XYZ file of C-alpha atoms in Angstrom:
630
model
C 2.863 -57.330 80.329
C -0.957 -58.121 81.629
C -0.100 -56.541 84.613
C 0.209 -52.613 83.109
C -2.826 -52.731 80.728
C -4.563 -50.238 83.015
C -7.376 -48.640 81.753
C -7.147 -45.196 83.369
C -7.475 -41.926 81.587
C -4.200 -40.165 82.271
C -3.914 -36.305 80.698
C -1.010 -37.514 77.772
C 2.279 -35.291 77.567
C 3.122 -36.476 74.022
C 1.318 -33.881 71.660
C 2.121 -30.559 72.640
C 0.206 -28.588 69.502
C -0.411 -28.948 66.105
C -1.335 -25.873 63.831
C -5.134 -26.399 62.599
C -5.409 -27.604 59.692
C -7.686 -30.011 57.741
C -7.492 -33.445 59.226
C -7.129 -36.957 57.743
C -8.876 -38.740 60.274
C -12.047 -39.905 59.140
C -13.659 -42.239 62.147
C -16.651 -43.551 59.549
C -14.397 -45.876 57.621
C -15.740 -49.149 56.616
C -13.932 -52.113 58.444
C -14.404 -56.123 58.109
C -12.820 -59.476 59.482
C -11.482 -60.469 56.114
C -10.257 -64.497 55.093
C -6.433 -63.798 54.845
C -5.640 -61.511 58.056
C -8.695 -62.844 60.180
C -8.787 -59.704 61.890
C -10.425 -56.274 61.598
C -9.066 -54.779 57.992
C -9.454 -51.365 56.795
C -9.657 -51.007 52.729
C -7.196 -48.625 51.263
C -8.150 -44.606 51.344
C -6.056 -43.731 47.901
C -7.759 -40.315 48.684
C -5.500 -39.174 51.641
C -2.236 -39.683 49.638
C -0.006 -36.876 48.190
C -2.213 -34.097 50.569
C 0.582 -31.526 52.333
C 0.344 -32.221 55.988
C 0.059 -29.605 58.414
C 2.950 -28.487 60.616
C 3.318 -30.742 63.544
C 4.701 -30.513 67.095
C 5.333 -33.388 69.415
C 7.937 -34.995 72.211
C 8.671 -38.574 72.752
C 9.122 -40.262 75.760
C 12.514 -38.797 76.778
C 11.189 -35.362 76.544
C 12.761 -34.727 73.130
C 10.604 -32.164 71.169
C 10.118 -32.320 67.489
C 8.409 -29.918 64.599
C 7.736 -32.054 61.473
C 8.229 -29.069 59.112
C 12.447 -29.273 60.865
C 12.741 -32.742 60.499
C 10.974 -33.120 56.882
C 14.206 -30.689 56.250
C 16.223 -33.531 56.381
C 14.660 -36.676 55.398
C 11.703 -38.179 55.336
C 9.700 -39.392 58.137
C 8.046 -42.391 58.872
C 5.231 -42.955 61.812
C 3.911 -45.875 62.688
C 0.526 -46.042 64.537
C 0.567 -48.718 67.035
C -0.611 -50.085 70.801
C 0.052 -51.733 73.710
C -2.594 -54.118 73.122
C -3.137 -54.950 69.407
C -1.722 -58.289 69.286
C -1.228 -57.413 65.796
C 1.069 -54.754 66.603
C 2.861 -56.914 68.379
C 3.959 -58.821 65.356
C 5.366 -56.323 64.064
C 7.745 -55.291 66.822
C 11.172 -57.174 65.139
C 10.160 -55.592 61.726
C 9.703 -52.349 62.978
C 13.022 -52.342 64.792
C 14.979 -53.589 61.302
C 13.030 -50.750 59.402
C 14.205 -48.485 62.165
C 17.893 -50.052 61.168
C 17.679 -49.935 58.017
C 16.639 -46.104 57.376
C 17.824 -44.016 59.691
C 21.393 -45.027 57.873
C 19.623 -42.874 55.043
C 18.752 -39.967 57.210
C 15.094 -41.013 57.549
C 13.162 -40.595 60.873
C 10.939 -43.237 62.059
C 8.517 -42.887 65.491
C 6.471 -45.083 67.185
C 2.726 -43.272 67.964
C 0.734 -44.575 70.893
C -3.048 -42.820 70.292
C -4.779 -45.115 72.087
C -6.785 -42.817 74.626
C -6.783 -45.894 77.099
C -2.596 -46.703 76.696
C -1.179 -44.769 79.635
C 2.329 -43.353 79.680
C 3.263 -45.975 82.223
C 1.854 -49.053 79.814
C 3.806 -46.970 77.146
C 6.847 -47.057 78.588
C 6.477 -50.753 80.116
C 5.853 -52.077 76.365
C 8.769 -50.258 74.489
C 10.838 -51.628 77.604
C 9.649 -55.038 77.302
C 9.612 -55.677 73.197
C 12.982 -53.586 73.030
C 11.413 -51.098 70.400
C 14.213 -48.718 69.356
C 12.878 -45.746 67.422
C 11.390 -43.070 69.595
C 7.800 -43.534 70.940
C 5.630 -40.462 71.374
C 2.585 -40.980 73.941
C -0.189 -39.233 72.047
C -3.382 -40.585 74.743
C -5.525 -37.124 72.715
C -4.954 -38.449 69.287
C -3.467 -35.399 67.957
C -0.974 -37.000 66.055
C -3.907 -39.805 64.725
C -5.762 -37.082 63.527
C -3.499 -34.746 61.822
C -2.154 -38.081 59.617
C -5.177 -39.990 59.117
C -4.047 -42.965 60.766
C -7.016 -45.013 62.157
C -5.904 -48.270 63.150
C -2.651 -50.061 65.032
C 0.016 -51.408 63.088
C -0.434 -48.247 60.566
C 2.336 -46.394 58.806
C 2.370 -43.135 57.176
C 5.074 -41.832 55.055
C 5.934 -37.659 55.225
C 8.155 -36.996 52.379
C 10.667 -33.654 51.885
C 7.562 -31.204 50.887
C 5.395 -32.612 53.556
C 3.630 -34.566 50.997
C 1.637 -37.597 52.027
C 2.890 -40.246 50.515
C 1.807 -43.633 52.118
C -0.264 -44.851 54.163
C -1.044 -48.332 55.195
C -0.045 -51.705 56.683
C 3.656 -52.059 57.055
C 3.552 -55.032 54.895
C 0.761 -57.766 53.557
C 1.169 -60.218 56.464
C 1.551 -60.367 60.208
C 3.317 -63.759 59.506
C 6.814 -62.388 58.451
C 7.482 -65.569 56.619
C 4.603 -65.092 54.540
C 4.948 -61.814 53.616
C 5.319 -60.918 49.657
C 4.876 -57.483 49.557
C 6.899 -54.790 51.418
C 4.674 -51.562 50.926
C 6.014 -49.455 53.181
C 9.630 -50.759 52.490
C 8.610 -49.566 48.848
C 7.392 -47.138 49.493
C 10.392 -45.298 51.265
C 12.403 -46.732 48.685
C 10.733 -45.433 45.699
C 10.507 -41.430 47.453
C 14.651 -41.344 48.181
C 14.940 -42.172 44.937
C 12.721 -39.129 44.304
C 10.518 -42.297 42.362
C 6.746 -42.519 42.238
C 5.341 -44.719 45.147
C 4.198 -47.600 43.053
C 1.177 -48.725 46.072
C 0.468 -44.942 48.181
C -2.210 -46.519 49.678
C -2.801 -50.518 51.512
C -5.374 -52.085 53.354
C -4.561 -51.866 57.106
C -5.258 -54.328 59.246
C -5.102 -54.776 63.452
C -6.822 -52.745 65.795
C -8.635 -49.337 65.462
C -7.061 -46.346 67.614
C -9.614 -45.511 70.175
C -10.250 -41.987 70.911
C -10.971 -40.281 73.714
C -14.344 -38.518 72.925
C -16.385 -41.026 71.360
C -18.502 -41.300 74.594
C -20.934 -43.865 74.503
C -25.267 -42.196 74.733
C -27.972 -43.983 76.033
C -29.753 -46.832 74.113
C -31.607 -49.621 74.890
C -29.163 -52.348 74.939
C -26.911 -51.847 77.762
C -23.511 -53.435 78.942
C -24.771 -54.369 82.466
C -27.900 -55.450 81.178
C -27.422 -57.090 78.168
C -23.756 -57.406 76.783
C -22.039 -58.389 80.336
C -23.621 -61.452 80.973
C -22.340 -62.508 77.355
C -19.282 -61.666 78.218
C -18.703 -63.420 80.895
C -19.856 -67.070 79.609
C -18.328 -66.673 76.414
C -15.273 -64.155 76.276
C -13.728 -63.870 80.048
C -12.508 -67.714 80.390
C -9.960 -66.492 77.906
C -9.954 -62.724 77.861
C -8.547 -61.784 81.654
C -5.189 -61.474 82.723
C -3.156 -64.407 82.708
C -5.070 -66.182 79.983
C -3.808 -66.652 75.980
C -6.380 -64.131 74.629
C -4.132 -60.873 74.382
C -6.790 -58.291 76.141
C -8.953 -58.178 78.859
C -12.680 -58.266 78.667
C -13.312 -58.086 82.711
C -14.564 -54.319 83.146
C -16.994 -51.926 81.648
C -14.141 -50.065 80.186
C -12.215 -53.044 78.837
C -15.894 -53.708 76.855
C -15.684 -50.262 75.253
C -12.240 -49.878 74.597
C -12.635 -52.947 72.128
C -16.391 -52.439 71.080
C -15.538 -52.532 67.511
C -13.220 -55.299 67.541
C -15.938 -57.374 69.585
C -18.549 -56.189 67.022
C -16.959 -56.995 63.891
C -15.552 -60.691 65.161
C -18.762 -61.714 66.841
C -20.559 -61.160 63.456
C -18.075 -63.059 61.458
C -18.241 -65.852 63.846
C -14.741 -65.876 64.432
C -15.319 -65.240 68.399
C -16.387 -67.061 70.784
C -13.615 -69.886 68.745
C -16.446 -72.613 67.782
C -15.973 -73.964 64.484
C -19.095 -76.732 63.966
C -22.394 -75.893 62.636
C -25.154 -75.522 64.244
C -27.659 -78.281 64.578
C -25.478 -81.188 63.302
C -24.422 -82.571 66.535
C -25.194 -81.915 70.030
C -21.966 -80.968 71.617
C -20.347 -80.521 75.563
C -18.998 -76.700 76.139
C -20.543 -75.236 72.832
C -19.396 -71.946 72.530
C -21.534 -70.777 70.148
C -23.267 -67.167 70.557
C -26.999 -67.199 69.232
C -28.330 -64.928 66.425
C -29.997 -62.841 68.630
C -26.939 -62.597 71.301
C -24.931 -61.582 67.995
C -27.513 -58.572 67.083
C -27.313 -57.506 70.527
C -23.918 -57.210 70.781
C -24.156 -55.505 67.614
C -26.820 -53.064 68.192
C -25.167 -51.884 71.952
C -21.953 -51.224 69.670
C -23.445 -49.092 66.705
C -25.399 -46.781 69.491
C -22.225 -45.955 71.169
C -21.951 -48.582 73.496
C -22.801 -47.226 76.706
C -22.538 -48.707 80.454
C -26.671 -48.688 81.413
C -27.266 -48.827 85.643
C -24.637 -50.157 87.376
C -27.132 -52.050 89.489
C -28.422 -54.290 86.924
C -24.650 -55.778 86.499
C -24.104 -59.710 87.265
C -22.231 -60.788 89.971
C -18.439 -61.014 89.021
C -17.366 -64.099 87.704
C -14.996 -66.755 89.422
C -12.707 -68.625 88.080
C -10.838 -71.758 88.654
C -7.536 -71.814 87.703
C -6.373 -74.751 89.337
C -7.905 -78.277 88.508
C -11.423 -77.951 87.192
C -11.933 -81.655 88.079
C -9.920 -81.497 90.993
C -7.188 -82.757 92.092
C -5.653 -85.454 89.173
C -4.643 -89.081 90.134
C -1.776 -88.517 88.053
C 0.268 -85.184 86.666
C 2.568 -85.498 83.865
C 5.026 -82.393 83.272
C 6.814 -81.203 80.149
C 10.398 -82.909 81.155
C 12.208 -78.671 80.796
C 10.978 -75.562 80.023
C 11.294 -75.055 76.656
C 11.516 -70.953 74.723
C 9.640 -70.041 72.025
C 11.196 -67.524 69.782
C 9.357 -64.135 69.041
C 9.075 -64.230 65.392
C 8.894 -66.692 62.943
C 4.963 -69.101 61.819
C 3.971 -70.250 65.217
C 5.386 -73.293 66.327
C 4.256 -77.340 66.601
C 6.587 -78.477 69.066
C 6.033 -82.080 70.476
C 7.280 -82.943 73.886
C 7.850 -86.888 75.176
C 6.877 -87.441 78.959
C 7.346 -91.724 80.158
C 4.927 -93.195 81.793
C 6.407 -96.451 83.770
C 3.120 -97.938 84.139
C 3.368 -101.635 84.488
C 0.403 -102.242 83.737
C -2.659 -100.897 81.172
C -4.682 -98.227 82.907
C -7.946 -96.491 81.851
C -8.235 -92.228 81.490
C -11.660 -91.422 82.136
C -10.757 -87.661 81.874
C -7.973 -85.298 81.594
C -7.105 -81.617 82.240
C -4.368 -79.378 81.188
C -2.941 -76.328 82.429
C -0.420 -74.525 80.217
C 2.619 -73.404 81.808
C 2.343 -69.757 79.875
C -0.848 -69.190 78.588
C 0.308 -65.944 76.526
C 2.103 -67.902 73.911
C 0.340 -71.973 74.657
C -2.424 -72.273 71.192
C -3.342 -75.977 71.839
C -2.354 -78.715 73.060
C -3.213 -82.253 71.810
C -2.076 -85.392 73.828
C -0.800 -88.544 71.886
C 0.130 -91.734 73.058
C 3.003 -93.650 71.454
C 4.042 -97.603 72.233
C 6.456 -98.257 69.301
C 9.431 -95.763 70.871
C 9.296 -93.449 67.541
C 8.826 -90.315 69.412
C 11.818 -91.036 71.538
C 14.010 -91.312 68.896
C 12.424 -88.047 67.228
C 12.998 -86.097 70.079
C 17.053 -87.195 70.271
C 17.267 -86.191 67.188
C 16.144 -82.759 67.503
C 19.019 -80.309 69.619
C 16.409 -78.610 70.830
C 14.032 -79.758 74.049
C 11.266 -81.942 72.098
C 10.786 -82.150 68.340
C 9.320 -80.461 65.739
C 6.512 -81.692 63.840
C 3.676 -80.065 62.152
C 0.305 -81.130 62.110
C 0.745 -84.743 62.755
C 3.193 -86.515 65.720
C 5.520 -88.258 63.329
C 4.522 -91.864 64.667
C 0.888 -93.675 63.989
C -0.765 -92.819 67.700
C -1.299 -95.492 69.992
C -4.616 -93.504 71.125
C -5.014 -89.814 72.628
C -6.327 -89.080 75.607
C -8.259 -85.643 74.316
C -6.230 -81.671 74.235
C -6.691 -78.360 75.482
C -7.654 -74.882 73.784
C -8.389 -71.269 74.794
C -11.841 -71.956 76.510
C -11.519 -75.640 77.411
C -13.478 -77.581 79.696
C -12.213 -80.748 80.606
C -14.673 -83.196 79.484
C -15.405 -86.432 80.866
C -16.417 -89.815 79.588
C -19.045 -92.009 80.137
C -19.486 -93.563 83.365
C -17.491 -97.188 83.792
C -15.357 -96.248 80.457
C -11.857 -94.728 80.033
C -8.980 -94.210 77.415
C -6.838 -97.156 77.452
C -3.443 -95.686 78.712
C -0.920 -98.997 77.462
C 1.223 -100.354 80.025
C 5.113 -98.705 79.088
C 3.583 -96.292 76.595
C 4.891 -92.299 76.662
C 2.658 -89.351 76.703
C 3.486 -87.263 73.388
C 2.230 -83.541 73.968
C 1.803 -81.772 70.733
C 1.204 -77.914 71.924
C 0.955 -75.352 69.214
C 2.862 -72.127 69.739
C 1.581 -68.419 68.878
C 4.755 -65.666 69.212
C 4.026 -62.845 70.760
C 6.424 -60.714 69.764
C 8.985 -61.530 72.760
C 10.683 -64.763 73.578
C 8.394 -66.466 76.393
C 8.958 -69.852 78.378
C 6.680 -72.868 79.004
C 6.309 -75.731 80.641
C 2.984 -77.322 80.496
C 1.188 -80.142 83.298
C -1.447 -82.761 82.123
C -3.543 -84.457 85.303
C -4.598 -87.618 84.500
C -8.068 -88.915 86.170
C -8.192 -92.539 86.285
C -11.463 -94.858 85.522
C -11.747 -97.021 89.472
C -13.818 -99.108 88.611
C -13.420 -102.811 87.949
C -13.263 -103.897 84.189
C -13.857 -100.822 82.661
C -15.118 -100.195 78.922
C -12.177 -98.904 76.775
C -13.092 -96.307 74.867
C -11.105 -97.147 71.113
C -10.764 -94.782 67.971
C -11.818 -95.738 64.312
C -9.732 -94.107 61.998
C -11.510 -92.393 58.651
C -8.936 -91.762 56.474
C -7.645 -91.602 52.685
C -3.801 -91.160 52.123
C -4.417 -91.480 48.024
C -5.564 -88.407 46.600
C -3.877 -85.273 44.850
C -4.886 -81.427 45.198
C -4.276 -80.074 41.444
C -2.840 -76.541 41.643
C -5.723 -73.750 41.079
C -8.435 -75.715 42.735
C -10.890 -73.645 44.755
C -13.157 -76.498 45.669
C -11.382 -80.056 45.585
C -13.378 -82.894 46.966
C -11.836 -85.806 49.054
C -13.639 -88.546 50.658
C -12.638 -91.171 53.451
C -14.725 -93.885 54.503
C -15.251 -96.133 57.750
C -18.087 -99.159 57.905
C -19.304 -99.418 61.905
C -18.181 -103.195 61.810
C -20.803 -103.423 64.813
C -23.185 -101.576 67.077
C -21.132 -98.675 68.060
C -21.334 -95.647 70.492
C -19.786 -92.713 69.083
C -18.453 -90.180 72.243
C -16.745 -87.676 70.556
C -15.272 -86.995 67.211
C -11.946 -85.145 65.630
C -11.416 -83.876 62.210
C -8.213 -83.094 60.926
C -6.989 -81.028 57.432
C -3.880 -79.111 56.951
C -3.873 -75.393 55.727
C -5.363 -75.980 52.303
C -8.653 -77.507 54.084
C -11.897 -75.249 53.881
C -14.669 -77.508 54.675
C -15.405 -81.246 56.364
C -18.519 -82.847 57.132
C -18.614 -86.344 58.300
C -21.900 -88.295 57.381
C -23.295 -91.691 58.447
C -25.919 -93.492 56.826
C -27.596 -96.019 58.777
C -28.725 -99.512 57.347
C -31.742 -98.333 56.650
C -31.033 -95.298 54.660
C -31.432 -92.684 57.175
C -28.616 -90.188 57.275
C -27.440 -88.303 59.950
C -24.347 -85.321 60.052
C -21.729 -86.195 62.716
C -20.332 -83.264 62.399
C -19.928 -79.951 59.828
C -17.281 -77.536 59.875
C -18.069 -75.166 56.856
C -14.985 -72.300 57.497
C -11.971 -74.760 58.538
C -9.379 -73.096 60.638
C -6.448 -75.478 61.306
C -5.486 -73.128 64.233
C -8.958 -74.130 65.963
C -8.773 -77.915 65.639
C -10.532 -79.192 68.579
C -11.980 -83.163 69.871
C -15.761 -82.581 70.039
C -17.629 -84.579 72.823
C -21.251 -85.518 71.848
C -23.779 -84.601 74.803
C -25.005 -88.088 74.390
C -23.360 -90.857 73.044
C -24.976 -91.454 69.244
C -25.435 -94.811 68.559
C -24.805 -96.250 64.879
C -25.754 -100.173 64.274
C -23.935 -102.271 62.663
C -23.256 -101.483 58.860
C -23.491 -98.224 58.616
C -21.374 -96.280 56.383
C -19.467 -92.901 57.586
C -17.967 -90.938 54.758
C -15.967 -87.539 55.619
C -16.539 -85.322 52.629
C -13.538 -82.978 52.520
C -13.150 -80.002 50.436
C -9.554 -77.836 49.838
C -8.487 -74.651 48.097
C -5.399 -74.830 46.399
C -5.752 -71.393 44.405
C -3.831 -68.498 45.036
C -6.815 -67.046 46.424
C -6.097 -69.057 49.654
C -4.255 -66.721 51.701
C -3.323 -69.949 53.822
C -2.206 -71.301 50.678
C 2.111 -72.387 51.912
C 2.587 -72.953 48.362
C 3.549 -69.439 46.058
C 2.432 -70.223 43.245
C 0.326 -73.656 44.197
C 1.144 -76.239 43.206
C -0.201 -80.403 43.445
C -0.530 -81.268 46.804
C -0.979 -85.053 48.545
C -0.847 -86.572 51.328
C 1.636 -85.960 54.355
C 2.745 -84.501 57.711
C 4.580 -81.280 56.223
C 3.363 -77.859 56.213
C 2.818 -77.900 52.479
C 1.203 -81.527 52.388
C -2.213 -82.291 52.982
C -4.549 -85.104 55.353
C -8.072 -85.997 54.769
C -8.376 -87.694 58.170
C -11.073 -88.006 61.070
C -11.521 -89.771 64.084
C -14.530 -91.948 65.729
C -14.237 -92.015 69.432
C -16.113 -95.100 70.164
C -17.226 -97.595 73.133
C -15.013 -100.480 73.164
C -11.973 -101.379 70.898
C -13.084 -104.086 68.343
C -13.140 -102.654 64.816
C -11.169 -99.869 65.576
C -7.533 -100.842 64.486
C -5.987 -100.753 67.958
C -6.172 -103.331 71.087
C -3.705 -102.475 73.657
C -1.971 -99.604 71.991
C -1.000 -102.121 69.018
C -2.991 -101.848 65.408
C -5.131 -104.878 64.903
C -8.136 -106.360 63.429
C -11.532 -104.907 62.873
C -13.481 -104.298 60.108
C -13.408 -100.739 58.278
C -10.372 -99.826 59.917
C -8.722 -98.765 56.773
C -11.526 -99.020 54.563
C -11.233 -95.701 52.025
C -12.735 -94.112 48.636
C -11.120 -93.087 46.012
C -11.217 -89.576 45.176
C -14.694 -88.909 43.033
C-alpha cells in the first residue's frame, strides 16, 4: 500500500458543486492525544446537530452522480469521512463494510469520503481495492463534501436524515479495538432515526486523523522545516516513518511533514512520539529517543505558524538507511520455521514462535539483531530461551503455526537474548561478555502483532553475534518479582512491591520491566549499603505496547547488599480505558490478558545470585526474595 501514498496535488473529480450555503466546517476545533484512544481526539460539537444541510452534488469513483436532496427522498444517508493514511481509519475498514451490510437492507445509503487534499484518485482507488471497501467512495481532494457536513477528522460519520436534518456526527463507535467497543453511536444512531426515535448521543468525540485541506498554505516564520524541524525528523521519526517500515506514514519529504503537522504537533507534546517511555535523568540509556523540551517547542511553534518549508538550501543531507544487518553480517540467523497470517481485525496478537538450536555445546550472544519479515503489521519482538521443552509442547498444541500467549511465554525463560521495536538499535554488550545461549536450548520468539486492517504475512530472522573470545563473562538475569498480591476492583492507584538483595558486587547492563494492561507506573530503586539511593529506572505513563530492554550507557555498579525494590502502581477503575475487565473486578497474578505481573529484570555480569546457571534455576541469594504488598 506504501507504494501509492503519493503526495501530489491532483485537480479531484469527486465534488462536482454544492449550492452555498452555511458550512459546518470549523478548522479551529480544539484537539488532544487523550489516555483511552492515544491518538488525536476531537470533543463532541453538540452544536452542528439537527442543522438542515444544504443541497449536495457529488460522483463516486465509477462516475455515478448523486444529489443528496434525491437520495434523502429515500432513506437516510450515512458518510463516513476517512483516508488512505489514518491508520485509524484503517480499523475501521471490516466495520464499515458490515454497516454498509447491514443498512442498505433498510434503504439507507452509506459513502465513503476521501477529503484529504494530498489522497490522489489513484491512492483512492488502490486503498478501496486493497481493504475490499464496498460502499461507494467519492474522491473529494477540494473538501467540498468536508465542508458542507462539518466533518473534520478521518474515521468521521455524519448522519443525513429524511428532511436533511443533521443528525449525528461523530466516531463510528467508542473504540478502534472492535473487541472493546461498548458503545455503537452511529449504529444508534441510525437506529433510533428509522424508527423516527430521538438520537439518544447526536454528537461523539472523534478520534483519528484531521482531513487536510488544500488551502491552509503554510507563511513564513522563524522556525523552518529545513532549518529546524528536518533534522528532528530525521534522527527521531524517519527510522520508522518511511516506506517499508511499521509506522503507517511517511515522514521523508517536506510535504509528508505538512500533511501531518498537526498529528506531529499534538503527539510530540504528549510524549507519545518519538516511543520512549523512561524518565528523564534516572538512568543513562543506549538509543534514547527522547526529544528535548526545546526540540518539542520547536516543533510546536513551526506548526502553529503554518508550518512552512524555509530555503531549500539550508536542508540536511538525506538520510541513509541500513536495512540489512546493522552489525553486519550475523554468525548465526535463526528464521521463523513458516510464514505465519495475521488476521485483519480482532486485539492485536502475541503469537510465540519455537526455532531449535542443535548447539552441542553452551555458546555466548554478545549481540543480536532482528529484522521483521513485514514490518507493517511486526509491534515487537522479544526473544526467549527455553531448556525444559515447554514451548514445544505449547506450540503442538496450538493448530495454528506457533502458539498463543499473552504477555508472558508460558514456560519460566531460560534467559533472553534482548527484542526488537519500531526504532531499534541493536545493542551490544560489554566487551569479553555474552548471553549464555544453553547447549540444546530453542529460541522462543514472542512478536506482538498490530492488524492493519488486511490480512498480512510474516516471517521474521534473528542474527545471532557470537562472543570469540576465550572464557567469556556470562551475562545472567536477577529476577524482581512478587506473584502474591491482589488488585481490588475500583483502585486508581494500587501499590505493589518486589524485591531483589545484590547477593554480591554486581554490574547491572540493562534492565526490563514488565506489567500487564492495568499497570500505570514502575520505578525500580536500589539503595546501596550505605543509604544512598539511586533510580534504575522510572516509567511514569506505562504502555504495555512499548515494553522495551533498556541498556545502561555504562554498566552501574551496586555492591554487595544492596536492596532493589520495584514500586509498581495499577488502575483497576473503570476509568482505565485499558481496563480488560467491564466492570473491574480483583485482579492477581498471571499470564492472561485480564491477570496482572509485578515483575522486572536485572541484567547483570556473571550468573551467581541470579537463579539460573546453564539455562537451569539455581542458587543465589535474592533470587526470589519478595515483599508483601504494603
Amino acid at each position: 500500500m506504501r507504494a501509492v501514498w503519493m503526495l501530489g496535488l491532483l485537480s479531484g473529480l469527486g465534488v462536482l458543486s454544492w449550492n452555498p450555503a452555511p458550512s459546518f466546517y470549523d478548522q479551529s476545533a480544539e484537539r488532544t492525544v487523550t489516555l483511552k484512544h492515544r491518538v488525536l481526539t476531537e470533543a463532541p460539537k453538540s452544536g452542528e446537530v439537527n442543522r438542515r444541510v444544504s443541497d449536495i452534488e457529488f460522483t463516486d469513483l465509477q462516475g455515478r452522480a448523486y444529489t443528496l436532496s434525491q437520495l434523502t427522498q429515500r432513506a437516510p444517508v450515512v458518510f463516513i469521512f476517512t483516508a488512505t493514511k489514518c491508520p485509524a481509519a484503517q480499523r475501521y475498514t471490516v466495520r464499515i463494510n458490515q454497516l454498509h451490510e447491514t443498512y442498505r437492507k433498510k434503504g439507507v445509503q452509506v459513502f465513503l469520503v476521501y477529503s484529504n487534499y494530498d489522497d490522489t484518485r489513484e491512492a483512492v482507488v488502490q486503498h478501496v481495492r486493497e481493504y475490499g471497501l464496498k460502499p461507494p467512495a467519492v474522491h473529494d481532494p477540494d473538501g467540498a463534501l468536508a465542508r458542507a457536513l462539518g466533518a473534520t477528522m478521518t474515521p468521521q460519520a455524519v448522519l443525513v436524515d429524511k428532511k436533511m436534518l443533521l443528525r449525528y456526527r461523530g466516531a463510528i463507535d467508542d473504540n478502534r479495538y472492535e473487541t472493546r467497543v461498548r458503545t455503537h453511536y452511529l449504529k444508534d444512531a441510525l437506529d433510533a432515526v428509522l424508527a423516527g426515535k430521538p438520537v439518544k448521543v447526536a454528537s461523539a468525540e472523534t478520534f483519528g486523523c484531521t482531513i487536510r485541506f488544500r488551502e491552509e498554505a503554510a507563511a513564513s516564520a522563524p522556525i523552518t522545516y529545513a532549518k529546524h524541524i528536518a533534522p528532528i525528523l530525521q534522527e527521531y521519526c524517519q527510522p520508522c516513518h518511511r516506506p517499508g517500515q511499521v509506522a503507517p506514514f511517511s515522514l521523508m519529504t517536506y510535504r509528508d511533514a505538512y500533511t501531518w503537522r498537526k498529528e506531529i504537533a499534538a503527539v510530540v507534546k504528549a510524549r507519545q512520539m518519538p516511543p520512549w517511555k523512561p524518565v528523564h535523568g534516572y538512568g543513562e540509556f543506549q538509543g534514547e529517543r527522547r526529544l528535548t523540551d526545546e526540540q518539542i517547542a520547536m516543533i510546536l511553534q513551526w506548526a502553529e505558524t503554518g508550518a512552512p518549508m524555509g530555503d531549500p538550501n539550508d536542508l540536511p543531507p538525506p538520510r541513509k538507511f541500513n536495512d540489512g544487518w546493522a552489525l553486519g553480517e550475523p554468525d548465526i540467523v535463526f528464521e521463523m520455521p513458516v510464514e505465519y497470517e495475521v488476521g485483519p481485525t480482532g486485539d492485536d496478537e502475541y503469537r510465540h514462535f519455537v526455532i531449535p538450536t542443535n548447539f552441542d555445546e553452551d555458546v555466548f550472544v554478545r549481540a543480536i539483531d532482528i529484522q521483521p519479515g513485514n514490518r507493517n503489521t511486526v509491534h515487537h519482538v522479544i526473544v526467549f530461551l527455553d531448556t525444559t521443552g515447554t514451548a514445544r509442547q505449547l506450540d503442538a498444541a496450538d493448530p495454528k503455526p506457533g502458539y498463543e500467549a499473552f504477555g508472558w511465554p508460558g514456560f519460566i525463560p531460560a534467559g533472553m537474548l534482548g527484542g526488537w521495536a519500531p526504532g531499534f538499535t541493536p545493542s551490544v554488550l560489554p566487551d569479553g561478555t555474552g548471553y549464555r545461549l544453553p547447549k540444546g536450548a530453542d529460541i522462543v520468539l514472542q512478536i506482538h502483532y498490530y492488524r492493519t486492517g488486511k490480512p498480512e504475512k510474516d516471517r521474521t530472522r534473528v542474527g545471532i553475534y557470537l562472543e570469540k573470545k576465550p572464557n567469556p563473562q556470562p551475562v545472567g538475569i536477577a529476577w524482581l518479582i512478587n506473584p502474591i498480591f491482589r488488585i481490588p476492583a475500583g483502585a486508581e492507584r494500587h501499590e505493589v512491591r518486589a524485591m531483589w538483595i545484590a547477593p554480591r558486587d554486581v554490574e547491572v547492563v540493562a534492565i526490563t520491566p514488565h506489567m500487564h494492561l492495568l499497570g500505570r507506573e514502575m520505578r525500580i530503586e536500589a539503595e546501596l549499603p550505605d543509604g544512598t539511593k539511586k533510580t534504575l529506572i522510572w516509567i511514569n505513563d506505562w504502555d504495555f505496547k512499548w515494553q522495551d530492554t533498556y541498556h545502561y550507557k555504562t554498566p552501574v555498579k551496586l555492591p554487595r547488599g544492596t536492596r532493589v525494590t520495584v514500586y509498581a502502581y495499577y488502575d483497576n477503575s473503570e476509568k482505565n480505558p485499558n481496563n480488560p475487565n467491564k466492570p473491574p473486578k480483583d485482579v492477581t497474578w498471571g499470564e492472561r490478558t485480564q491477570d496482572e505481573m509485578c515483575l522486572a529484570f536485572l541484567h547483570i555480569i556473571g550468573e551467581e545470585g541470579t537463579g539460573f546457571r546453564g539455562g537451569r534455576r539455581g542458587g543465589g541469594g535474592g533470587f526470589f526474595r519478595r515483599s508483601a504488598n504494603p
